mmCIF file of C-alpha atoms in Angstrom:
data_model
loop_
_atom_site.group_PDB
_atom_site.id
_atom_site.type_symbol
_atom_site.label_atom_id
_atom_site.label_comp_id
_atom_site.label_asym_id
_atom_site.label_seq_id
_atom_site.Cartn_x
_atom_site.Cartn_y
_atom_site.Cartn_z
ATOM 1 C CA UNK A 1 -88.673 -75.604 50.853
ATOM 2 C CA UNK A 2 -87.879 -76.677 54.018
ATOM 3 C CA UNK A 3 -84.580 -76.677 53.625
ATOM 4 C CA UNK A 4 -84.414 -73.309 51.894
ATOM 5 C CA UNK A 5 -86.402 -71.847 55.288
ATOM 6 C CA UNK A 6 -83.583 -73.130 57.382
ATOM 7 C CA UNK A 7 -80.770 -71.627 54.934
ATOM 8 C CA UNK A 8 -82.748 -68.342 55.760
ATOM 9 C CA UNK A 9 -82.753 -68.796 59.110
ATOM 10 C CA UNK A 10 -78.960 -69.569 60.080
ATOM 11 C CA UNK A 11 -78.319 -66.257 57.369
ATOM 12 C CA UNK A 12 -80.708 -64.252 59.545
ATOM 13 C CA UNK A 13 -79.052 -65.313 62.748
ATOM 14 C CA UNK A 14 -75.839 -63.250 61.291
ATOM 15 C CA UNK A 15 -77.137 -60.733 60.108
ATOM 16 C CA UNK A 16 -77.046 -56.950 62.060
ATOM 17 C CA UNK A 17 -80.782 -56.891 63.844
ATOM 18 C CA UNK A 18 -81.313 -53.726 62.140
ATOM 19 C CA UNK A 19 -81.106 -55.394 58.106
ATOM 20 C CA UNK A 20 -82.953 -59.181 59.013
ATOM 21 C CA UNK A 21 -85.650 -58.709 57.635
ATOM 22 C CA UNK A 22 -85.084 -56.738 54.437
ATOM 23 C CA UNK A 23 -82.183 -58.876 53.491
ATOM 24 C CA UNK A 24 -83.977 -62.084 54.258
ATOM 25 C CA UNK A 25 -86.775 -60.763 51.922
ATOM 26 C CA UNK A 26 -84.247 -59.694 49.086
ATOM 27 C CA UNK A 27 -82.401 -63.055 49.574
ATOM 28 C CA UNK A 28 -85.686 -65.341 49.706
ATOM 29 C CA UNK A 29 -86.827 -63.796 46.897
ATOM 30 C CA UNK A 30 -83.604 -64.245 44.700
ATOM 31 C CA UNK A 31 -83.478 -67.958 45.630
ATOM 32 C CA UNK A 32 -86.983 -68.430 44.673
ATOM 33 C CA UNK A 33 -85.975 -66.863 41.795
ATOM 34 C CA UNK A 34 -83.626 -69.242 41.254
ATOM 35 C CA UNK A 35 -85.417 -72.286 41.560
ATOM 36 C CA UNK A 36 -87.897 -71.395 39.684
ATOM 37 C CA UNK A 37 -85.682 -70.676 36.600
ATOM 38 C CA UNK A 38 -83.983 -73.527 37.298
ATOM 39 C CA UNK A 39 -86.725 -75.970 37.529
ATOM 40 C CA UNK A 40 -88.386 -74.320 34.085
ATOM 41 C CA UNK A 41 -85.263 -75.353 32.019
ATOM 42 C CA UNK A 42 -85.384 -78.758 33.402
ATOM 43 C CA UNK A 43 -88.905 -79.171 33.239
ATOM 44 C CA UNK A 44 -88.990 -80.512 36.918
ATOM 45 C CA UNK A 45 -89.128 -79.912 40.163
ATOM 46 C CA UNK A 46 -85.426 -80.215 41.826
ATOM 47 C CA UNK A 47 -84.290 -83.138 43.791
ATOM 48 C CA UNK A 48 -83.086 -82.819 47.502
ATOM 49 C CA UNK A 49 -79.667 -82.816 46.209
ATOM 50 C CA UNK A 50 -79.842 -80.378 42.873
ATOM 51 C CA UNK A 51 -81.559 -77.982 45.611
ATOM 52 C CA UNK A 52 -78.535 -78.419 48.615
ATOM 53 C CA UNK A 53 -76.224 -77.571 45.832
ATOM 54 C CA UNK A 54 -77.769 -75.040 44.748
ATOM 55 C CA UNK A 55 -77.415 -73.529 48.107
ATOM 56 C CA UNK A 56 -73.891 -74.826 48.370
ATOM 57 C CA UNK A 57 -73.200 -72.688 45.584
ATOM 58 C CA UNK A 58 -74.234 -69.490 47.182
ATOM 59 C CA UNK A 59 -71.555 -70.308 50.841
ATOM 60 C CA UNK A 60 -71.748 -70.726 53.964
ATOM 61 C CA UNK A 61 -74.544 -68.320 55.613
ATOM 62 C CA UNK A 62 -72.108 -66.895 58.032
ATOM 63 C CA UNK A 63 -70.396 -65.723 54.626
ATOM 64 C CA UNK A 64 -73.466 -64.343 52.428
ATOM 65 C CA UNK A 65 -74.699 -62.609 55.639
ATOM 66 C CA UNK A 66 -71.031 -60.864 56.066
ATOM 67 C CA UNK A 67 -71.226 -59.219 53.105
ATOM 68 C CA UNK A 68 -73.942 -57.213 54.810
ATOM 69 C CA UNK A 69 -71.358 -55.609 57.243
ATOM 70 C CA UNK A 70 -68.820 -52.768 57.221
ATOM 71 C CA UNK A 71 -65.545 -53.986 56.253
ATOM 72 C CA UNK A 72 -62.957 -55.071 59.296
ATOM 73 C CA UNK A 73 -58.750 -55.144 59.278
ATOM 74 C CA UNK A 74 -58.034 -56.675 62.441
ATOM 75 C CA UNK A 75 -60.698 -59.755 61.968
ATOM 76 C CA UNK A 76 -60.615 -61.154 58.706
ATOM 77 C CA UNK A 77 -64.399 -60.420 57.178
ATOM 78 C CA UNK A 78 -65.205 -64.425 57.050
ATOM 79 C CA UNK A 79 -64.763 -64.834 60.891
ATOM 80 C CA UNK A 80 -66.169 -60.847 62.082
ATOM 81 C CA UNK A 81 -70.358 -61.565 62.445
ATOM 82 C CA UNK A 82 -68.805 -64.815 64.591
ATOM 83 C CA UNK A 83 -66.442 -62.943 66.382
ATOM 84 C CA UNK A 84 -68.650 -59.868 67.522
ATOM 85 C CA UNK A 85 -71.280 -62.936 68.148
ATOM 86 C CA UNK A 86 -68.904 -64.051 70.838
ATOM 87 C CA UNK A 87 -67.642 -60.664 72.000
ATOM 88 C CA UNK A 88 -70.884 -59.983 72.892
ATOM 89 C CA UNK A 89 -71.113 -63.283 74.957
ATOM 90 C CA UNK A 90 -68.160 -62.614 77.072
ATOM 91 C CA UNK A 91 -69.027 -59.209 77.114
ATOM 92 C CA UNK A 92 -72.703 -59.780 79.480
ATOM 93 C CA UNK A 93 -70.953 -62.932 80.883
ATOM 94 C CA UNK A 94 -68.431 -60.838 82.465
ATOM 95 C CA UNK A 95 -70.109 -56.900 82.861
ATOM 96 C CA UNK A 96 -73.585 -57.521 83.957
ATOM 97 C CA UNK A 97 -72.991 -59.794 87.250
ATOM 98 C CA UNK A 98 -70.637 -57.695 87.842
ATOM 99 C CA UNK A 99 -72.565 -54.692 88.024
ATOM 100 C CA UNK A 100 -75.966 -56.290 89.188
ATOM 101 C CA UNK A 101 -74.269 -57.800 92.223
ATOM 102 C CA UNK A 102 -72.512 -54.975 93.225
ATOM 103 C CA UNK A 103 -76.068 -52.648 93.064
ATOM 104 C CA UNK A 104 -78.184 -55.438 94.516
ATOM 105 C CA UNK A 105 -75.475 -55.955 97.755
ATOM 106 C CA UNK A 106 -75.802 -52.012 98.048
ATOM 107 C CA UNK A 107 -79.571 -51.747 97.324
ATOM 108 C CA UNK A 108 -80.665 -54.787 99.590
ATOM 109 C CA UNK A 109 -77.936 -55.073 102.443
ATOM 110 C CA UNK A 110 -77.827 -52.749 104.365
ATOM 111 C CA UNK A 111 -74.845 -54.315 106.127
ATOM 112 C CA UNK A 112 -72.956 -53.934 103.485
ATOM 113 C CA UNK A 113 -73.939 -51.261 102.066
ATOM 114 C CA UNK A 114 -72.873 -48.932 105.626
ATOM 115 C CA UNK A 115 -69.386 -50.865 105.910
ATOM 116 C CA UNK A 116 -68.593 -50.072 102.252
ATOM 117 C CA UNK A 117 -67.979 -46.434 100.977
ATOM 118 C CA UNK A 118 -69.792 -46.441 97.134
ATOM 119 C CA UNK A 119 -66.526 -43.991 95.420
ATOM 120 C CA UNK A 120 -64.239 -46.890 97.358
ATOM 121 C CA UNK A 121 -65.276 -49.581 96.559
ATOM 122 C CA UNK A 122 -65.445 -48.173 92.907
ATOM 123 C CA UNK A 123 -62.128 -46.931 93.091
ATOM 124 C CA UNK A 124 -60.625 -50.556 94.728
ATOM 125 C CA UNK A 125 -62.665 -52.623 91.978
ATOM 126 C CA UNK A 126 -61.570 -50.239 88.969
ATOM 127 C CA UNK A 127 -58.199 -51.581 88.192
ATOM 128 C CA UNK A 128 -59.023 -55.213 88.475
ATOM 129 C CA UNK A 129 -62.628 -54.600 86.454
ATOM 130 C CA UNK A 130 -60.438 -52.980 83.279
ATOM 131 C CA UNK A 131 -57.748 -55.847 83.766
ATOM 132 C CA UNK A 132 -60.407 -58.767 83.675
ATOM 133 C CA UNK A 133 -62.633 -56.906 80.550
ATOM 134 C CA UNK A 134 -59.425 -56.694 78.405
ATOM 135 C CA UNK A 135 -57.777 -59.864 79.305
ATOM 136 C CA UNK A 136 -61.636 -60.681 78.026
ATOM 137 C CA UNK A 137 -61.509 -59.262 75.003
ATOM 138 C CA UNK A 138 -57.774 -59.632 73.905
ATOM 139 C CA UNK A 139 -58.158 -63.686 74.434
ATOM 140 C CA UNK A 140 -61.729 -63.408 72.461
ATOM 141 C CA UNK A 141 -59.177 -61.085 69.505
ATOM 142 C CA UNK A 142 -56.565 -63.075 69.563
ATOM 143 C CA UNK A 143 -58.466 -66.820 69.657
ATOM 144 C CA UNK A 144 -60.171 -65.547 65.964
ATOM 145 C CA UNK A 145 -57.259 -63.795 64.589
ATOM 146 C CA UNK A 146 -55.697 -67.225 64.979
ATOM 147 C CA UNK A 147 -58.503 -68.741 63.127
ATOM 148 C CA UNK A 148 -58.510 -66.535 60.642
ATOM 149 C CA UNK A 149 -54.823 -67.598 59.648
ATOM 150 C CA UNK A 150 -56.267 -71.085 59.678
ATOM 151 C CA UNK A 151 -59.195 -69.998 57.245
ATOM 152 C CA UNK A 152 -56.555 -68.515 54.627
ATOM 153 C CA UNK A 153 -54.736 -72.173 54.869
ATOM 154 C CA UNK A 154 -57.370 -74.557 55.048
ATOM 155 C CA UNK A 155 -60.250 -72.848 53.965
ATOM 156 C CA UNK A 156 -62.151 -74.666 56.177
ATOM 157 C CA UNK A 157 -65.047 -72.990 55.969
ATOM 158 C CA UNK A 158 -65.858 -73.635 52.531
ATOM 159 C CA UNK A 159 -66.298 -77.453 53.455
ATOM 160 C CA UNK A 160 -70.128 -77.238 54.236
ATOM 161 C CA UNK A 161 -73.898 -78.807 54.039
ATOM 162 C CA UNK A 162 -76.338 -77.634 53.690
ATOM 163 C CA UNK A 163 -78.386 -80.678 54.478
ATOM 164 C CA UNK A 164 -76.757 -80.269 58.825
ATOM 165 C CA UNK A 165 -77.948 -76.653 59.170
ATOM 166 C CA UNK A 166 -80.414 -76.465 62.458
ATOM 167 C CA UNK A 167 -84.334 -77.352 61.303
ATOM 168 C CA UNK A 168 -86.785 -73.679 61.352
ATOM 169 C CA UNK A 169 -87.415 -72.597 64.951
ATOM 170 C CA UNK A 170 -91.065 -71.706 65.306
ATOM 171 C CA UNK A 171 -90.842 -69.337 68.786
ATOM 172 C CA UNK A 172 -94.374 -69.633 69.037
ATOM 173 C CA UNK A 173 -95.004 -72.900 69.598
ATOM 174 C CA UNK A 174 -95.349 -74.408 73.130
ATOM 175 C CA UNK A 175 -93.273 -77.930 73.458
ATOM 176 C CA UNK A 176 -96.569 -80.537 74.810
ATOM 177 C CA UNK A 177 -93.670 -82.283 76.734
ATOM 178 C CA UNK A 178 -92.663 -78.795 78.612
ATOM 179 C CA UNK A 179 -96.378 -78.123 79.617
ATOM 180 C CA UNK A 180 -96.922 -81.791 80.368
ATOM 181 C CA UNK A 181 -93.428 -81.340 83.134
ATOM 182 C CA UNK A 182 -94.897 -78.063 84.248
ATOM 183 C CA UNK A 183 -98.075 -79.254 84.951
ATOM 184 C CA UNK A 184 -96.981 -82.174 86.641
ATOM 185 C CA UNK A 185 -94.712 -80.129 88.828
ATOM 186 C CA UNK A 186 -97.440 -77.695 90.371
ATOM 187 C CA UNK A 187 -99.159 -80.438 90.991
ATOM 188 C CA UNK A 188 -96.707 -82.223 93.244
ATOM 189 C CA UNK A 189 -95.823 -79.098 94.600
ATOM 190 C CA UNK A 190 -99.363 -78.420 95.586
ATOM 191 C CA UNK A 191 -99.867 -81.550 97.447
ATOM 192 C CA UNK A 192 -96.504 -81.842 99.199
ATOM 193 C CA UNK A 193 -97.275 -77.828 100.656
ATOM 194 C CA UNK A 194 -101.013 -78.503 101.639
ATOM 195 C CA UNK A 195 -99.837 -81.958 103.113
ATOM 196 C CA UNK A 196 -96.504 -80.696 105.068
ATOM 197 C CA UNK A 197 -96.910 -77.091 104.966
ATOM 198 C CA UNK A 198 -99.884 -75.446 106.183
ATOM 199 C CA UNK A 199 -98.852 -74.996 109.516
ATOM 200 C CA UNK A 200 -96.432 -73.054 111.185
ATOM 201 C CA UNK A 201 -94.611 -75.354 112.843
ATOM 202 C CA UNK A 202 -92.727 -76.986 110.216
ATOM 203 C CA UNK A 203 -90.681 -79.197 112.065
ATOM 204 C CA UNK A 204 -91.650 -81.221 114.829
ATOM 205 C CA UNK A 205 -90.325 -84.531 115.693
ATOM 206 C CA UNK A 206 -87.940 -85.594 117.830
ATOM 207 C CA UNK A 207 -87.636 -82.849 120.398
ATOM 208 C CA UNK A 208 -86.954 -80.636 117.790
ATOM 209 C CA UNK A 209 -89.088 -78.414 116.829
ATOM 210 C CA UNK A 210 -88.970 -75.464 113.789
ATOM 211 C CA UNK A 211 -91.348 -72.830 114.153
ATOM 212 C CA UNK A 212 -92.544 -69.707 111.520
ATOM 213 C CA UNK A 213 -93.481 -66.242 112.415
ATOM 214 C CA UNK A 214 -96.836 -65.931 111.667
ATOM 215 C CA UNK A 215 -96.045 -64.268 108.147
ATOM 216 C CA UNK A 216 -95.543 -66.851 106.594
ATOM 217 C CA UNK A 217 -99.354 -67.467 106.715
ATOM 218 C CA UNK A 218 -99.716 -65.138 103.961
ATOM 219 C CA UNK A 219 -97.177 -66.397 101.856
ATOM 220 C CA UNK A 220 -98.562 -69.635 101.817
ATOM 221 C CA UNK A 221 -101.555 -68.824 100.486
ATOM 222 C CA UNK A 222 -99.572 -66.625 98.044
ATOM 223 C CA UNK A 223 -97.507 -69.668 96.794
ATOM 224 C CA UNK A 224 -99.885 -71.762 96.749
ATOM 225 C CA UNK A 225 -102.333 -69.217 94.882
ATOM 226 C CA UNK A 226 -99.075 -68.722 92.355
ATOM 227 C CA UNK A 227 -98.793 -72.683 91.773
ATOM 228 C CA UNK A 228 -102.834 -73.365 90.230
ATOM 229 C CA UNK A 229 -102.286 -70.663 88.563
ATOM 230 C CA UNK A 230 -98.842 -72.257 86.719
ATOM 231 C CA UNK A 231 -101.366 -75.165 86.500
ATOM 232 C CA UNK A 232 -103.969 -73.252 84.952
ATOM 233 C CA UNK A 233 -100.727 -71.769 82.337
ATOM 234 C CA UNK A 234 -99.812 -75.466 81.542
ATOM 235 C CA UNK A 235 -103.287 -76.737 81.103
ATOM 236 C CA UNK A 236 -104.099 -73.929 78.495
ATOM 237 C CA UNK A 237 -100.299 -74.978 76.532
ATOM 238 C CA UNK A 238 -101.390 -77.995 76.435
ATOM 239 C CA UNK A 239 -104.656 -77.267 74.390
ATOM 240 C CA UNK A 240 -103.623 -74.252 72.208
ATOM 241 C CA UNK A 241 -99.819 -75.196 72.887
ATOM 242 C CA UNK A 242 -98.975 -71.120 70.544
ATOM 243 C CA UNK A 243 -98.019 -68.179 72.219
ATOM 244 C CA UNK A 244 -99.526 -65.097 71.991
ATOM 245 C CA UNK A 245 -98.564 -62.033 72.874
ATOM 246 C CA UNK A 246 -101.642 -61.341 75.867
ATOM 247 C CA UNK A 247 -100.473 -65.308 77.261
ATOM 248 C CA UNK A 248 -96.955 -63.748 77.127
ATOM 249 C CA UNK A 249 -97.165 -60.542 79.055
ATOM 250 C CA UNK A 250 -99.301 -63.039 81.554
ATOM 251 C CA UNK A 251 -97.065 -64.876 82.658
ATOM 252 C CA UNK A 252 -93.697 -62.194 82.543
ATOM 253 C CA UNK A 253 -96.632 -60.632 85.208
ATOM 254 C CA UNK A 254 -96.791 -63.553 87.145
ATOM 255 C CA UNK A 255 -93.110 -64.479 86.481
ATOM 256 C CA UNK A 256 -92.212 -61.085 88.535
ATOM 257 C CA UNK A 257 -94.871 -61.866 91.468
ATOM 258 C CA UNK A 258 -93.301 -65.137 92.153
ATOM 259 C CA UNK A 259 -89.727 -63.266 92.449
ATOM 260 C CA UNK A 260 -90.975 -60.414 93.776
ATOM 261 C CA UNK A 261 -92.545 -63.015 96.788
ATOM 262 C CA UNK A 262 -89.075 -65.142 96.835
ATOM 263 C CA UNK A 263 -87.547 -61.605 97.737
ATOM 264 C CA UNK A 264 -89.913 -60.854 100.375
ATOM 265 C CA UNK A 265 -89.710 -64.024 101.891
ATOM 266 C CA UNK A 266 -85.792 -62.840 102.749
ATOM 267 C CA UNK A 267 -86.733 -60.037 104.460
ATOM 268 C CA UNK A 268 -89.408 -60.758 106.796
ATOM 269 C CA UNK A 269 -87.297 -62.537 109.792
ATOM 270 C CA UNK A 270 -89.697 -65.722 109.012
ATOM 271 C CA UNK A 271 -87.615 -68.183 111.169
ATOM 272 C CA UNK A 272 -89.378 -67.204 115.051
ATOM 273 C CA UNK A 273 -87.825 -69.943 117.206
ATOM 274 C CA UNK A 274 -86.056 -73.714 117.385
ATOM 275 C CA UNK A 275 -86.186 -75.544 119.563
ATOM 276 C CA UNK A 276 -83.526 -78.844 120.601
ATOM 277 C CA UNK A 277 -82.961 -80.932 123.506
ATOM 278 C CA UNK A 278 -80.022 -79.715 125.751
ATOM 279 C CA UNK A 279 -79.771 -76.267 123.383
ATOM 280 C CA UNK A 280 -80.056 -73.177 126.114
ATOM 281 C CA UNK A 281 -82.784 -71.011 124.641
ATOM 282 C CA UNK A 282 -80.277 -68.131 124.810
ATOM 283 C CA UNK A 283 -78.149 -70.153 122.031
ATOM 284 C CA UNK A 284 -80.881 -71.067 119.816
ATOM 285 C CA UNK A 285 -81.999 -67.451 119.420
ATOM 286 C CA UNK A 286 -78.212 -66.394 118.516
ATOM 287 C CA UNK A 287 -78.916 -69.727 116.171
ATOM 288 C CA UNK A 288 -82.055 -67.655 114.658
ATOM 289 C CA UNK A 289 -81.872 -64.285 114.508
ATOM 290 C CA UNK A 290 -78.004 -65.457 112.637
ATOM 291 C CA UNK A 291 -80.591 -68.175 109.988
ATOM 292 C CA UNK A 292 -82.462 -64.246 109.628
ATOM 293 C CA UNK A 293 -79.733 -62.337 109.320
ATOM 294 C CA UNK A 294 -78.287 -65.178 106.718
ATOM 295 C CA UNK A 295 -81.722 -64.935 104.296
ATOM 296 C CA UNK A 296 -80.999 -61.638 104.322
ATOM 297 C CA UNK A 297 -77.911 -60.944 103.003
ATOM 298 C CA UNK A 298 -78.299 -63.498 100.216
ATOM 299 C CA UNK A 299 -81.317 -61.511 98.713
ATOM 300 C CA UNK A 300 -79.307 -59.962 96.570
ATOM 301 C CA UNK A 301 -78.120 -62.721 95.051
ATOM 302 C CA UNK A 302 -81.559 -63.888 94.726
ATOM 303 C CA UNK A 303 -82.459 -60.945 93.452
ATOM 304 C CA UNK A 304 -80.290 -60.822 90.780
ATOM 305 C CA UNK A 305 -81.200 -64.741 89.596
ATOM 306 C CA UNK A 306 -84.552 -63.695 89.437
ATOM 307 C CA UNK A 307 -83.660 -60.617 87.074
ATOM 308 C CA UNK A 308 -81.551 -62.685 84.802
ATOM 309 C CA UNK A 309 -84.054 -65.838 84.398
ATOM 310 C CA UNK A 310 -87.343 -63.428 84.288
ATOM 311 C CA UNK A 311 -85.454 -61.276 81.476
ATOM 312 C CA UNK A 312 -84.152 -64.075 79.451
ATOM 313 C CA UNK A 313 -86.838 -66.293 79.381
ATOM 314 C CA UNK A 314 -90.223 -63.702 80.228
ATOM 315 C CA UNK A 315 -88.824 -60.365 78.228
ATOM 316 C CA UNK A 316 -87.068 -62.881 75.402
ATOM 317 C CA UNK A 317 -90.185 -64.638 74.739
ATOM 318 C CA UNK A 318 -91.732 -61.160 74.161
ATOM 319 C CA UNK A 319 -88.770 -60.568 71.151
ATOM 320 C CA UNK A 320 -88.977 -63.959 69.695
ATOM 321 C CA UNK A 321 -92.322 -64.160 69.463
ATOM 322 C CA UNK A 322 -93.075 -60.325 68.384
ATOM 323 C CA UNK A 323 -94.512 -60.104 64.212
ATOM 324 C CA UNK A 324 -91.927 -58.117 62.251
ATOM 325 C CA UNK A 325 -91.834 -54.419 62.832
ATOM 326 C CA UNK A 326 -94.026 -54.568 65.711
ATOM 327 C CA UNK A 327 -93.353 -51.606 67.655
ATOM 328 C CA UNK A 328 -95.576 -51.990 70.075
ATOM 329 C CA UNK A 329 -94.298 -55.436 71.764
ATOM 330 C CA UNK A 330 -91.041 -54.651 71.892
ATOM 331 C CA UNK A 331 -92.352 -50.929 73.883
ATOM 332 C CA UNK A 332 -94.052 -53.706 76.141
ATOM 333 C CA UNK A 333 -90.974 -55.841 76.606
ATOM 334 C CA UNK A 334 -89.049 -52.829 77.136
ATOM 335 C CA UNK A 335 -91.717 -51.285 79.956
ATOM 336 C CA UNK A 336 -90.952 -55.165 81.089
ATOM 337 C CA UNK A 337 -87.434 -55.078 81.482
ATOM 338 C CA UNK A 338 -88.159 -51.549 83.629
ATOM 339 C CA UNK A 339 -91.335 -53.919 85.611
ATOM 340 C CA UNK A 340 -88.812 -56.083 86.725
ATOM 341 C CA UNK A 341 -85.934 -53.844 88.071
ATOM 342 C CA UNK A 342 -89.144 -51.950 90.092
ATOM 343 C CA UNK A 343 -90.385 -55.094 91.477
ATOM 344 C CA UNK A 344 -86.746 -56.085 92.685
ATOM 345 C CA UNK A 345 -86.340 -52.968 94.427
ATOM 346 C CA UNK A 346 -90.189 -52.868 96.026
ATOM 347 C CA UNK A 347 -89.083 -56.397 97.743
ATOM 348 C CA UNK A 348 -87.223 -54.180 99.376
#
């Protein structure tokens, strides 16, 4: 029955989110009844080839899922689910970074916000934004219209094999290779951290000395502690390679704390002194100030990167491992997404 599970998983991917559970339950019962009927007629279990032929007769998973979408005319019903999926990726890849980068600049970079009027900036970006947006949507629509035309001529969507469907994924399973790599990487990091980063003077050789500000000690112990907690997580995942809701929430909190620490690191004027032979102290002081300023200006981009990474990895994991119809986990994931924004603002 593994082939049936893979077929149902493929159909689920293309279904409207609100109908997935009901449709898959109905389709699974229908397929199982058909299999039992054929096995009863034959007096034996179906072979792999017979089961594959039965599923192939039902149709490609995308086309089966398409029956539950409203009929559209611009893009034919066969390709409509794939068109919507691709359009979401295109819009997400353009709109979200565009929005987050500009919000981040205004929130975290006083120099940028003081030198740019938000209304003038929006007015200047409004035209190019819509031109790019319509270009992306138009190009995607044209590509799928061409595919629709080719499909009516060649019927290429009918040439498929159930045996080539993706294996069923267990979103709760934690790959042991991943846990082993995490464990080894954090052990190496702690060894390097203890050996080289414990002093405020992180480089002193050949007359060149780089010194960090006193606040570095707090960050030193903070990142040492988070690495140790990551080791505990990796060891626990090796012993019990299954995500639970509690463990996923704890991992989210840990990643949020680490992201907030990284963002804070860029705003504290971390670099205190640079000493280089034949470099005037005044010139060295200007270099130190410029480096600290550049670190502060890079904060919006780091904050956006952390928010995207945590949203896709940790919040995405919460949604993937949720039990069916579990409203509690959905609420927790929504609160977590709000916490990502709050943690980013607290780094200010």
